[in-house]
Amino acid sequence: MRTSRSLSLLVLQALLGLTHATSSKKFEVTLSLDGRTSLIESDTAAVYYPKKAKHPVLFVGNDGSAETGGFRLWDLYGGQKSSPKELSAFKTGRSKLVEIVYSIGEDEEDYVVTLSMQDGLIRLYEIDGKDGKLKYLSGVDKLVRGDFSAMCTWRSKSTGGQYVYVMGKRWLYRFLIRDKPSKSRRNAGIEIVETQEFAIPVEPNSCTVSPDGKVYFAGDNGKLFSFPAADSTAKPKITEIGEPAGGDEIKGLKIYRGKHDTYLFLGLEDAIEIFDIKKLDKSLGTIKFADEELELNDFAIYQPGSKAHPDGTLIYAGENDDGAFFGTSSLAPVFKSPSKLKSNTKYDPRDCISEHAKPKKCSSLSDCNGYGYCPSNTRSKKATCDCFPGFAGATCNKITCPDNCSSPSQGTCTGPNTCTCKAPWTGEKCATLAVPARYETEESGGADGDDPAIWIHPTDKSKSRIITTVKSEVGSGLGVYDLTGKRTGGTSGGEPNNVDILYGVPFGNRKVDLTVAACRDDNTICMYEVTPTGELFEIPGGIQPLPEAVKELEEEFDVYGSCVYHSPKTGAYHIFINSKSSLYLQFELTTKDGKLATTLVRHFYAGNRGQVEGCVVDDPNSTLFLGEEPYGLWSYPAEPDAPAVGTLVDNTVVDGGKLHADVEGVTLVYGKTKQEGYIIVSCQGFSEYNIYQRAPPHNYVMSFTIPNNDKKGVDRVTNTDGVTAVGTNLGPEWPYGMVVVHDDVNEAPDGSARTDATFKILSLKDILGAKVVEGLGLLNGVDDKWDPRK
Ligand SMILES: *[C@@H]1O[C@H](CO)[C@@H](O)[C@H](O)[C@H]1NC(C)=O
Ligand SMILES: *[C@@H]1O[C@H](CO)[C@@H](O)[C@H](O)[C@H]1NC(C)=O
């Protein structure tokens, strides 16, 4: 296996590289931008082939923004100067994924399929091809937990089954969209049923399926993979094919069905390479764009000709200096000489649907009740069906759930992998505690928040402040709020990402408290003084550019996450700054000539070199805890002269742990002794938080999530990112301190999204002291008198 893998890898690399040298044999065309939409956070595009020639050609594109997120529908050729004409917008919540499926069930309807990041629901919209209207199929939604980044469809030739692949953080789900199996003749409606799930080696950003039933996907590491699609629950063999020469990231994958040959269009950031699907080691030609600024995200192909585009149209999600949008170009240059490619303008996805395909009858096994595949050895007395996830029994007539929904005390299994939980339990196994927030911060003019901090007042703890970050360009800065979320001040600019507090830093003859963040706007460490009344002021040396030495470590180090450390050994103050590459920089903070100054004292690559961001330091024990988004939580010794050797605290479910990717914010609550206290980690894809014991071996304690608080009108937390907590008594309402979390989409009572992000404020007592976990005595592990200045 190893030999063949590295061989094919070599071939693709070598030949893709070679094509540069022998470019005379390879064609290159430059496409001009013929039409474009208004600005929109575009990631993926799909085209709908009309049922009849006189119907409009529709294309759907996602909207990835928090406020208007979902997808939109355009008439591809309906606008002025052949620009697409927007027909409608569907605000299902921030989304990256839209696809189209054809001729489903007895009624042979066509649907738009989309998956929202806000609520994790797959939704279906029936397409009325005649006038381009969409009808939402209520009651059909399917919940998928996680964070997903690629979607593609496959129609099985042998069973006619219409499948949708959904891929995310090293995990893949496959769903079947069909008429519900029904004993009666009556149509019982459409259903989305899961048929398969398995681990994959990467987080894909695109996928496509060839006519011969091979699924191709490209990972965040730039590599292309494939596996055979089959009407089966068995995990297929995944083959690594290779990567583009030069290590460019693959941005999109699409199939072009020629008359005789099939082509794979492989999108890179500024070009599309075209391959014969049978010879993936040699690019036939390259599509470039006249707009040299254009960065491609994804694309779709409409093969039939139109007046303006006789050889079909390329539709792409792209970005240039103006912002992101969807653009269209004629494919005609691709099919002109010297290219040997022949266009196929007669292609219609409906032609590939086999009329005779029917699920294999499984006589002795009652057709697996429609929720499994018939085994090949049906005649054997021991034969049993291969059941879809959530179904069990020889004929798949039973349903199952993970951990049986922590039955009987916390929930019951009421559907395939579907639990009905007893409040306050929730989550996929009814093992997650639902704890509503008590308050939320006022809106502050920015859509993208991240990691907050809590500043503890030196004398009157109830006058402590919540400090938040807004990292979006609009509204960027730190926000300062009282403990009920009322804004009391803030700063503007800098695009700070994560904020933390250093207490009592010597500055001249004073001791000052500082907010410390990494500012992405100007790639600096940015600090403000917190006055004893909780106001933020600029301080000399508060903006620290990275030293030249960083360039030698990494040509383009872009600051990202950060955290702080006050050493009990040396009394020194430290700042950790990371970049997405997983490079951690450790600085010592001092004062020089009346200004704050920083010195780089250590650097190391964290974890498995996956993307990092959130971190926190256990000061008394000199331990840095850091999250590696796709893999897990690590601990590192925090002293600059200690070896940078990491210890895994827990990893993600894919690798057998209890965390769900992305592993984002990390915070710490101190205990009365060094053995007590907790670490809290936010899991973005699930919007859940895991709590671990602070001391090794860091046993898992519990997890919680934040639902709507209808009484107080505080909405639930979705797509969570940063988190902070203190256990200190902050007054009568906060006897064991509080937890403050980032909420991606601030939902109005009707479920629509507001423009500005907010942070939610929870009582730590509501979590660790909740009735259902009272017996565990978890509050005893919190030091409610913890004083950061001691
Ligand atoms: C799951 O829990 C139910 C009660 O909620 C119980 O009747 C059933 O036997 C349990 N199933 C398994 C496999 O333990
Ligand atoms: C502190 O860290 C050391 C290893 O660095 C570990 O052995 C010890 O148990 C830790 N104690 C706590 C309370 O974390």
PDB file of N, CA, C and O in Angstrom, residues 118 443 708 713 715 745-754:
ATOM      1  N   GLN A 118     -25.216  27.465  11.276  1.00  0.00           N
ATOM      2  CA  GLN A 118     -25.837  28.048  12.472  1.00  0.00           C
ATOM      3  C   GLN A 118     -26.577  26.991  13.286  1.00  0.00           C
ATOM      4  O   GLN A 118     -26.465  26.945  14.495  1.00  0.00           O
ATOM      5  N   GLU A 443     -24.760  45.025  21.922  1.00  0.00           N
ATOM      6  CA  GLU A 443     -24.130  45.006  20.600  1.00  0.00           C
ATOM      7  C   GLU A 443     -23.169  46.183  20.498  1.00  0.00           C
ATOM      8  O   GLU A 443     -23.403  47.234  21.080  1.00  0.00           O
ATOM      9  N   ASN A 708     -31.231  28.704  24.461  1.00  0.00           N
ATOM     10  CA  ASN A 708     -31.956  29.969  24.634  1.00  0.00           C
ATOM     11  C   ASN A 708     -32.379  30.133  26.081  1.00  0.00           C
ATOM     12  O   ASN A 708     -32.736  29.167  26.750  1.00  0.00           O
ATOM     13  N   GLY A 713     -34.676  36.510  27.451  1.00  0.00           N
ATOM     14  CA  GLY A 713     -34.495  36.945  26.072  1.00  0.00           C
ATOM     15  C   GLY A 713     -33.048  36.910  25.620  1.00  0.00           C
ATOM     16  O   GLY A 713     -32.617  37.730  24.809  1.00  0.00           O
ATOM     17  N   ASP A 715     -30.376  34.729  23.615  1.00  0.00           N
ATOM     18  CA  ASP A 715     -30.403  33.597  22.681  1.00  0.00           C
ATOM     19  C   ASP A 715     -29.275  32.621  22.943  1.00  0.00           C
ATOM     20  O   ASP A 715     -28.292  32.926  23.609  1.00  0.00           O
ATOM     21  N   VAL A 745     -23.503  33.844  15.993  1.00  0.00           N
ATOM     22  CA  VAL A 745     -24.677  34.484  15.422  1.00  0.00           C
ATOM     23  C   VAL A 745     -25.617  34.884  16.543  1.00  0.00           C
ATOM     24  O   VAL A 745     -26.130  34.040  17.275  1.00  0.00           O
ATOM     25  N   ASN A 746     -25.822  36.182  16.670  1.00  0.00           N
ATOM     26  CA  ASN A 746     -26.729  36.702  17.683  1.00  0.00           C
ATOM     27  C   ASN A 746     -28.131  36.648  17.090  1.00  0.00           C
ATOM     28  O   ASN A 746     -28.460  37.415  16.196  1.00  0.00           O
ATOM     29  N   GLU A 747     -28.940  35.710  17.595  1.00  0.00           N
ATOM     30  CA  GLU A 747     -30.241  35.491  16.977  1.00  0.00           C
ATOM     31  C   GLU A 747     -31.333  36.319  17.644  1.00  0.00           C
ATOM     32  O   GLU A 747     -31.397  36.405  18.867  1.00  0.00           O
ATOM     33  N   ALA A 748     -32.170  36.920  16.817  1.00  0.00           N
ATOM     34  CA  ALA A 748     -33.338  37.643  17.316  1.00  0.00           C
ATOM     35  C   ALA A 748     -34.377  36.602  17.729  1.00  0.00           C
ATOM     36  O   ALA A 748     -34.276  35.434  17.356  1.00  0.00           O
ATOM     37  N   PRO A 749     -35.388  36.998  18.526  1.00  0.00           N
ATOM     38  CA  PRO A 749     -36.371  36.018  18.979  1.00  0.00           C
ATOM     39  C   PRO A 749     -37.025  35.225  17.831  1.00  0.00           C
ATOM     40  O   PRO A 749     -37.391  34.069  18.003  1.00  0.00           O
ATOM     41  N   ASP A 750     -37.133  35.816  16.643  1.00  0.00           N
ATOM     42  CA  ASP A 750     -37.743  35.074  15.528  1.00  0.00           C
ATOM     43  C   ASP A 750     -36.731  34.185  14.808  1.00  0.00           C
ATOM     44  O   ASP A 750     -37.033  33.592  13.780  1.00  0.00           O
ATOM     45  N   GLY A 751     -35.502  34.085  15.357  1.00  0.00           N
ATOM     46  CA  GLY A 751     -34.500  33.192  14.766  1.00  0.00           C
ATOM     47  C   GLY A 751     -33.642  33.866  13.718  1.00  0.00           C
ATOM     48  O   GLY A 751     -32.634  33.308  13.295  1.00  0.00           O
ATOM     49  N   SER A 752     -33.999  35.076  13.285  1.00  0.00           N
ATOM     50  CA  SER A 752     -33.175  35.749  12.286  1.00  0.00           C
ATOM     51  C   SER A 752     -31.899  36.266  12.959  1.00  0.00           C
ATOM     52  O   SER A 752     -31.836  36.389  14.183  1.00  0.00           O
ATOM     53  N   ALA A 753     -30.886  36.563  12.131  1.00  0.00           N
ATOM     54  CA  ALA A 753     -29.589  36.953  12.688  1.00  0.00           C
ATOM     55  C   ALA A 753     -29.473  38.468  12.761  1.00  0.00           C
ATOM     56  O   ALA A 753     -29.870  39.175  11.855  1.00  0.00           O
ATOM     57  N   ARG A 754     -28.924  38.952  13.893  1.00  0.00           N
ATOM     58  CA  ARG A 754     -28.628  40.381  13.980  1.00  0.00           C
ATOM     59  C   ARG A 754     -27.215  40.616  13.439  1.00  0.00           C
ATOM     60  O   ARG A 754     -26.406  39.701  13.398  1.00  0.00           O
TER      61      ARG A 754
END
